[in-house]
XYZ file of C-alpha atoms in Angstrom:
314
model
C -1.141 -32.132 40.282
C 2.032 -34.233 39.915
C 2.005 -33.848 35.770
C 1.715 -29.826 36.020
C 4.375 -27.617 35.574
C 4.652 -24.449 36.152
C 7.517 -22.158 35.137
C 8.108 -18.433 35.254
C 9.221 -15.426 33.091
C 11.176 -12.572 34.853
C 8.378 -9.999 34.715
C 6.921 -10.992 38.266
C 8.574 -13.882 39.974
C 7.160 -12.540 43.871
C 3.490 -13.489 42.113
C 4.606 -16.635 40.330
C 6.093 -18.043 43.203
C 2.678 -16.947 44.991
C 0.988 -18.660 42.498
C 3.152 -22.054 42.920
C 2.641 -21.908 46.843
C -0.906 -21.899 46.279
C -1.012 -24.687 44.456
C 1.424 -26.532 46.599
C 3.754 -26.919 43.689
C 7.408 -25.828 43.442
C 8.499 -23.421 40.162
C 9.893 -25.124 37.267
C 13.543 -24.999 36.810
C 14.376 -22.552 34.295
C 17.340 -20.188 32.488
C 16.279 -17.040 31.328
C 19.036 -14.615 30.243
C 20.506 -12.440 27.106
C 22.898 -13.239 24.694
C 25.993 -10.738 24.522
C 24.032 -8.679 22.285
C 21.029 -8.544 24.110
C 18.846 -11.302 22.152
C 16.819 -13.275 24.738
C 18.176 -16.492 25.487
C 16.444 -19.710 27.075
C 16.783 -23.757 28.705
C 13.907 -25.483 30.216
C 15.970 -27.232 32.874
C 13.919 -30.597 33.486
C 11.799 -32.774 31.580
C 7.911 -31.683 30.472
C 7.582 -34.054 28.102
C 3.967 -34.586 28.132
C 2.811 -32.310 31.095
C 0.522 -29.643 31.592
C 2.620 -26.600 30.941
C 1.686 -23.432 32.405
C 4.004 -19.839 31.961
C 3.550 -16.928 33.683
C 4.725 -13.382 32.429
C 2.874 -10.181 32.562
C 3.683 -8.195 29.443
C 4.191 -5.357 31.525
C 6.992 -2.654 30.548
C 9.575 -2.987 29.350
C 6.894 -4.789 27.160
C 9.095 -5.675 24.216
C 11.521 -7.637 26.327
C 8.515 -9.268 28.797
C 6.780 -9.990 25.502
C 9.893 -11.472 23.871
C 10.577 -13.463 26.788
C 7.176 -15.295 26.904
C 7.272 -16.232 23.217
C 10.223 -17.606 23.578
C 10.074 -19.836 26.480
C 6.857 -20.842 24.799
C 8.831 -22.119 22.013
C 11.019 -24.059 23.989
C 8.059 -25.738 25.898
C 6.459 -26.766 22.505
C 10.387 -28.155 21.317
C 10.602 -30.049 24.764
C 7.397 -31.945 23.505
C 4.919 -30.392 26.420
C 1.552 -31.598 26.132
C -0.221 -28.386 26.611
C 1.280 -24.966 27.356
C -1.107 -21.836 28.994
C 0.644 -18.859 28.847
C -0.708 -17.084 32.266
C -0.697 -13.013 31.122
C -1.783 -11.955 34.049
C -1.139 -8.231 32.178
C -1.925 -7.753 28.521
C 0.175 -5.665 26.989
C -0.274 -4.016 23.586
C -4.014 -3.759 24.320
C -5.174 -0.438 23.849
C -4.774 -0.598 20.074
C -7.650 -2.966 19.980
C -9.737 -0.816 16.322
C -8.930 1.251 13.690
C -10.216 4.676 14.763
C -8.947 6.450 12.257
C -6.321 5.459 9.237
C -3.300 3.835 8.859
C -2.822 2.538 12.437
C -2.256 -1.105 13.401
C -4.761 -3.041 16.073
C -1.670 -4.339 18.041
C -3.481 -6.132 20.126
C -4.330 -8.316 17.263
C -1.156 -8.941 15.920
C 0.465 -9.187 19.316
C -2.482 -12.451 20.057
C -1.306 -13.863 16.581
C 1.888 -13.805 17.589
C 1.148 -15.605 20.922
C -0.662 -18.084 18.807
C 1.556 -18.971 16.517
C 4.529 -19.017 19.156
C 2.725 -22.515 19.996
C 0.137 -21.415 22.876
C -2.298 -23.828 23.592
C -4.494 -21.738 25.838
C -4.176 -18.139 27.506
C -5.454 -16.922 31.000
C -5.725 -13.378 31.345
C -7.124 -11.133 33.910
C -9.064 -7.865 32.922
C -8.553 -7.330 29.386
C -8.625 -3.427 28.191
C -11.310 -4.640 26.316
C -13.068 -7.555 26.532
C -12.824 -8.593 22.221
C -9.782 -8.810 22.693
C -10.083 -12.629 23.409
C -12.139 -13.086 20.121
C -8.655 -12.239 18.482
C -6.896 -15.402 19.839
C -7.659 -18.484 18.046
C -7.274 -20.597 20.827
C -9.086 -20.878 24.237
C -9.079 -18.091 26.581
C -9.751 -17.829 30.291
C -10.879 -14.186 30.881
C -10.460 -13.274 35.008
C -11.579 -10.336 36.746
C -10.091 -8.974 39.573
C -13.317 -7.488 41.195
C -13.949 -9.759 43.727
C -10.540 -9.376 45.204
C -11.343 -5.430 44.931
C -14.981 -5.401 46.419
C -13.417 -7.858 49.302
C -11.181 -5.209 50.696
C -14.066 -2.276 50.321
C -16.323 -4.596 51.919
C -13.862 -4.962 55.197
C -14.486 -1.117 55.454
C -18.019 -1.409 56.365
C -19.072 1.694 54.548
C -23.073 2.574 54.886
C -24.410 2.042 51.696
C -26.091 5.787 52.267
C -22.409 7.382 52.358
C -21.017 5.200 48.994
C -20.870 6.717 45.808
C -19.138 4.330 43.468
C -17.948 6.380 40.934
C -17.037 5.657 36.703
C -14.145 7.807 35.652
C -15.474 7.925 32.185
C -18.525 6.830 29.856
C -16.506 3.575 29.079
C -16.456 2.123 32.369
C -19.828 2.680 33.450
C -20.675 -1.433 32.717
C -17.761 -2.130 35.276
C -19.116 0.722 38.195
C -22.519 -0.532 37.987
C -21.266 -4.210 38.499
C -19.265 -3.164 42.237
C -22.025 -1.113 42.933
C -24.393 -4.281 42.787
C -22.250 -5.968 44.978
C -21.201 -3.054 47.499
C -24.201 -1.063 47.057
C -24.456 2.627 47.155
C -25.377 4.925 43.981
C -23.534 5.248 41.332
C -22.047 8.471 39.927
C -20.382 9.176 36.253
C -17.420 11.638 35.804
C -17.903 13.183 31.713
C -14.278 12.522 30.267
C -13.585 14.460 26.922
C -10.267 13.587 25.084
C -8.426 16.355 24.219
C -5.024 14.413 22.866
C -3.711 10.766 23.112
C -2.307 12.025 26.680
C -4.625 14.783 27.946
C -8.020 14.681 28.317
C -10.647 17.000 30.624
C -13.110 16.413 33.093
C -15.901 18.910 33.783
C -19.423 17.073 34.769
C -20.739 14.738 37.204
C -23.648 12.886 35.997
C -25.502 10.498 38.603
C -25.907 10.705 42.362
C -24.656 13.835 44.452
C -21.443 13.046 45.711
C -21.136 15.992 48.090
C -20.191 14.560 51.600
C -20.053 11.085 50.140
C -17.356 8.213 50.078
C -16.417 7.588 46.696
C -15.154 4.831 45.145
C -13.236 4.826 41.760
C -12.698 1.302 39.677
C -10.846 1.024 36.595
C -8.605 -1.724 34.528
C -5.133 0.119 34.858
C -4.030 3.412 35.718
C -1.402 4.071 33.028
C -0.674 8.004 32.794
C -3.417 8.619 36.109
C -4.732 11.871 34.176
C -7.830 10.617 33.416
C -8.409 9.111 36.699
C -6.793 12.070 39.039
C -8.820 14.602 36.382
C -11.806 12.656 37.772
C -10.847 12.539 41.356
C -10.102 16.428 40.943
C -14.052 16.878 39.598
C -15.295 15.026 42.575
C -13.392 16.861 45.199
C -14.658 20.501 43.605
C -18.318 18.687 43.974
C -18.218 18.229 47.419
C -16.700 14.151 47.998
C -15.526 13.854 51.290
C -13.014 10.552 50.757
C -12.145 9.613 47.318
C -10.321 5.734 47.239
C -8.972 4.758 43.631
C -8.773 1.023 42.677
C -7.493 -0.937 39.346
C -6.585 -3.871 38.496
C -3.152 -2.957 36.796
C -1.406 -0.220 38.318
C 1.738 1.109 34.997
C 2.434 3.753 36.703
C 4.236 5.230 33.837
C 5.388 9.128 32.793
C 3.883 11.434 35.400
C 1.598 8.885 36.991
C 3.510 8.899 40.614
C 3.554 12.528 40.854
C -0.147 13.136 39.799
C -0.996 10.569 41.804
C 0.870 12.365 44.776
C -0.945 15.807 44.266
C -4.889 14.448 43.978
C -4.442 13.780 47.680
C -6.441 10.794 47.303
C -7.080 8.626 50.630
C -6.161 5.562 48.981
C -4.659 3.857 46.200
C -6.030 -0.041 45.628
C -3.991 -2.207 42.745
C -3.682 -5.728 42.497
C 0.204 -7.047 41.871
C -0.380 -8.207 38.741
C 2.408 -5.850 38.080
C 4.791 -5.370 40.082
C 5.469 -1.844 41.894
C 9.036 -0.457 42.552
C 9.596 1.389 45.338
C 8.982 4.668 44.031
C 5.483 4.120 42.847
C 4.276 2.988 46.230
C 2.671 5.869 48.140
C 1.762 5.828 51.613
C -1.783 5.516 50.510
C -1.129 2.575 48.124
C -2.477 -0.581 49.145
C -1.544 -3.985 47.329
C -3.747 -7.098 46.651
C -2.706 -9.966 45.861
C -4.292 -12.054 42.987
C -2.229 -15.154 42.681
C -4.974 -17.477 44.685
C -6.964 -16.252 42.537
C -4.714 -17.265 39.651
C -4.086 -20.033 41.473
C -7.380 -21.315 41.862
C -8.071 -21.014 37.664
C -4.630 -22.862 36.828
C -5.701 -25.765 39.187
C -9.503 -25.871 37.491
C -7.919 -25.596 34.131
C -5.752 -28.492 34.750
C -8.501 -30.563 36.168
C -10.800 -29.635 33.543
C -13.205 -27.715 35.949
C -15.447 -24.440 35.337
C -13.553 -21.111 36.123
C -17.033 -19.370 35.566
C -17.914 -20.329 39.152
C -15.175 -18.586 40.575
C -17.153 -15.637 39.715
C -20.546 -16.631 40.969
């Protein structure tokens, strides 16, 4: 691992320097800052030339300056002559806007992979894309990780009867990603029918699937941004009878009224990864954080060695 470098952006440096203890390696040496009028500024401090570059920034919020920041310390990686740089997102922002539902609107996503492109990435590892085309709209290599087994690992710990465990989809979209923990923790699987009323309010009325009435259910989904749709949900399931209802997600925003919905839907716990980092104020008592870098960890060594990442997922 001697030729592999590994530097980080200011997003999350507790996971980054998870990441680097993983892999036995210490952080790169680098200067992040802003110029006097706020313009991102930038020094790799030691020589890459020709190593195995790898940058980690989640383009969490505020995601213009987290995005900023990754573009440009890709830039200086590619001016320092690095032989490859991955750019580690372990958060995608800008995804949602991934179509044109209706006229004259962008696909950010899109333009925001360009961007990355062009910048001078080599290769991007991400973990659980808003929607998985997204990596058709790089046009270089992409590493797509999933944070389920890190999920199902701490369900599993519970020892919950497969007779009690509902695992539940919060809307029709993620139905694909409930029936794939339900394979692996069992139980039956239950649907919650979402209709969107606005870009920020939607309503929950039906429960399709099995009975959930004095059941433990369990709610997956990639991020909980607003929580409406998933405490709108969790509200559904509690008028049908649930008797626990645990929430899990990969990428826990957190932003507008998240904290307190999340606070009145009395929900018995709160599952994330820290692919994003939490500040004080969004961690309930209920919240429970998991960490992904040896996960991460594990991908950025295979990538370097030129191994298969799909087995980390068999």
């Amino acid at each position: 691992m001697t030729d592999l470098k590994i530097f980080s952006g200011n997003a999350n440096l507790k996971l980054s320097k998870a990441i680097a203890d993983y892999l036995g390696v210490g952080l790169g040496k680098i200067a992040l800052g802003a110029f006097p009028d706020g313009e991102t500024s930038c020094k790799i401090e030691e020589d890459i030339r020709g190593r195995d570059v790898y940058l980690i920034q989640p383009t969490c919020p505020p995601a213009n300056e987290t995005l900023m920041q990754l573009l440009v310390m890709i830039d200086s990686c590619k001016r320092a002559s690095a032989e490859r740089v991955t750019t580690v997102i372990p958060y995608f922002g800008y995804a949602r806007q991934d179509r044109k539902d209706e006229g004259r609107v962008p696909i950010t996503a899109k333009l925001v992979a360009n961007i990355i492109t062009r910048a001078g990435a080599d290769r991007v590892l991400a973990m659980d894309l808003h929607a998985a085309q997204i990596q058709g709209f790089f046009d270089v290599p992409v590493d797509h990780l999933y944070a389920a087994p890190v999920l199902n690992e701490h369900f599993l710990k519970m020892n919950i009867p497969s007779e009690d465990l509902v695992i539940a989809s919060p809307d029709e979209g993620s139905i694909k990603r409930a029936l794939g923990h339900a394979k692996r923790l069992g139980g039956a699987v239950a649907i919650v029918d979402k209709r969107r009323t606005s870009a920020e309010n939607t309503t929950q009325e039906n429960v399709i699937g099995g009975p959930v009435d004095g059941k433990i259910v369990l709610m997956f989904d990639d991020m909980i941004s607003t929580a409406g749709s998933i405490c709108g949900a969790a509200k559904v399931l509690r008028q049908r009878g649930a008797r626990e209802i645990h929430v899990a997600c990969t990428h826990a925003v957190l932003c507008g009224p998240a904290v307190e919905r999340l606070t009145a839907a009395n929900l018995n716990s709160i599952v994330c990864t820290d692919s994003i980092p939490l500040t004080p104020d969004q961690l309930l008592p209920q919240t429970k954080v998991l960490s992904i870098a040896p996960l991460l960890g594990e991908a950025i060594k295979r990538i370097h060695r030129n191994e298969s990442i799909s087995r980390l997922f068999h």
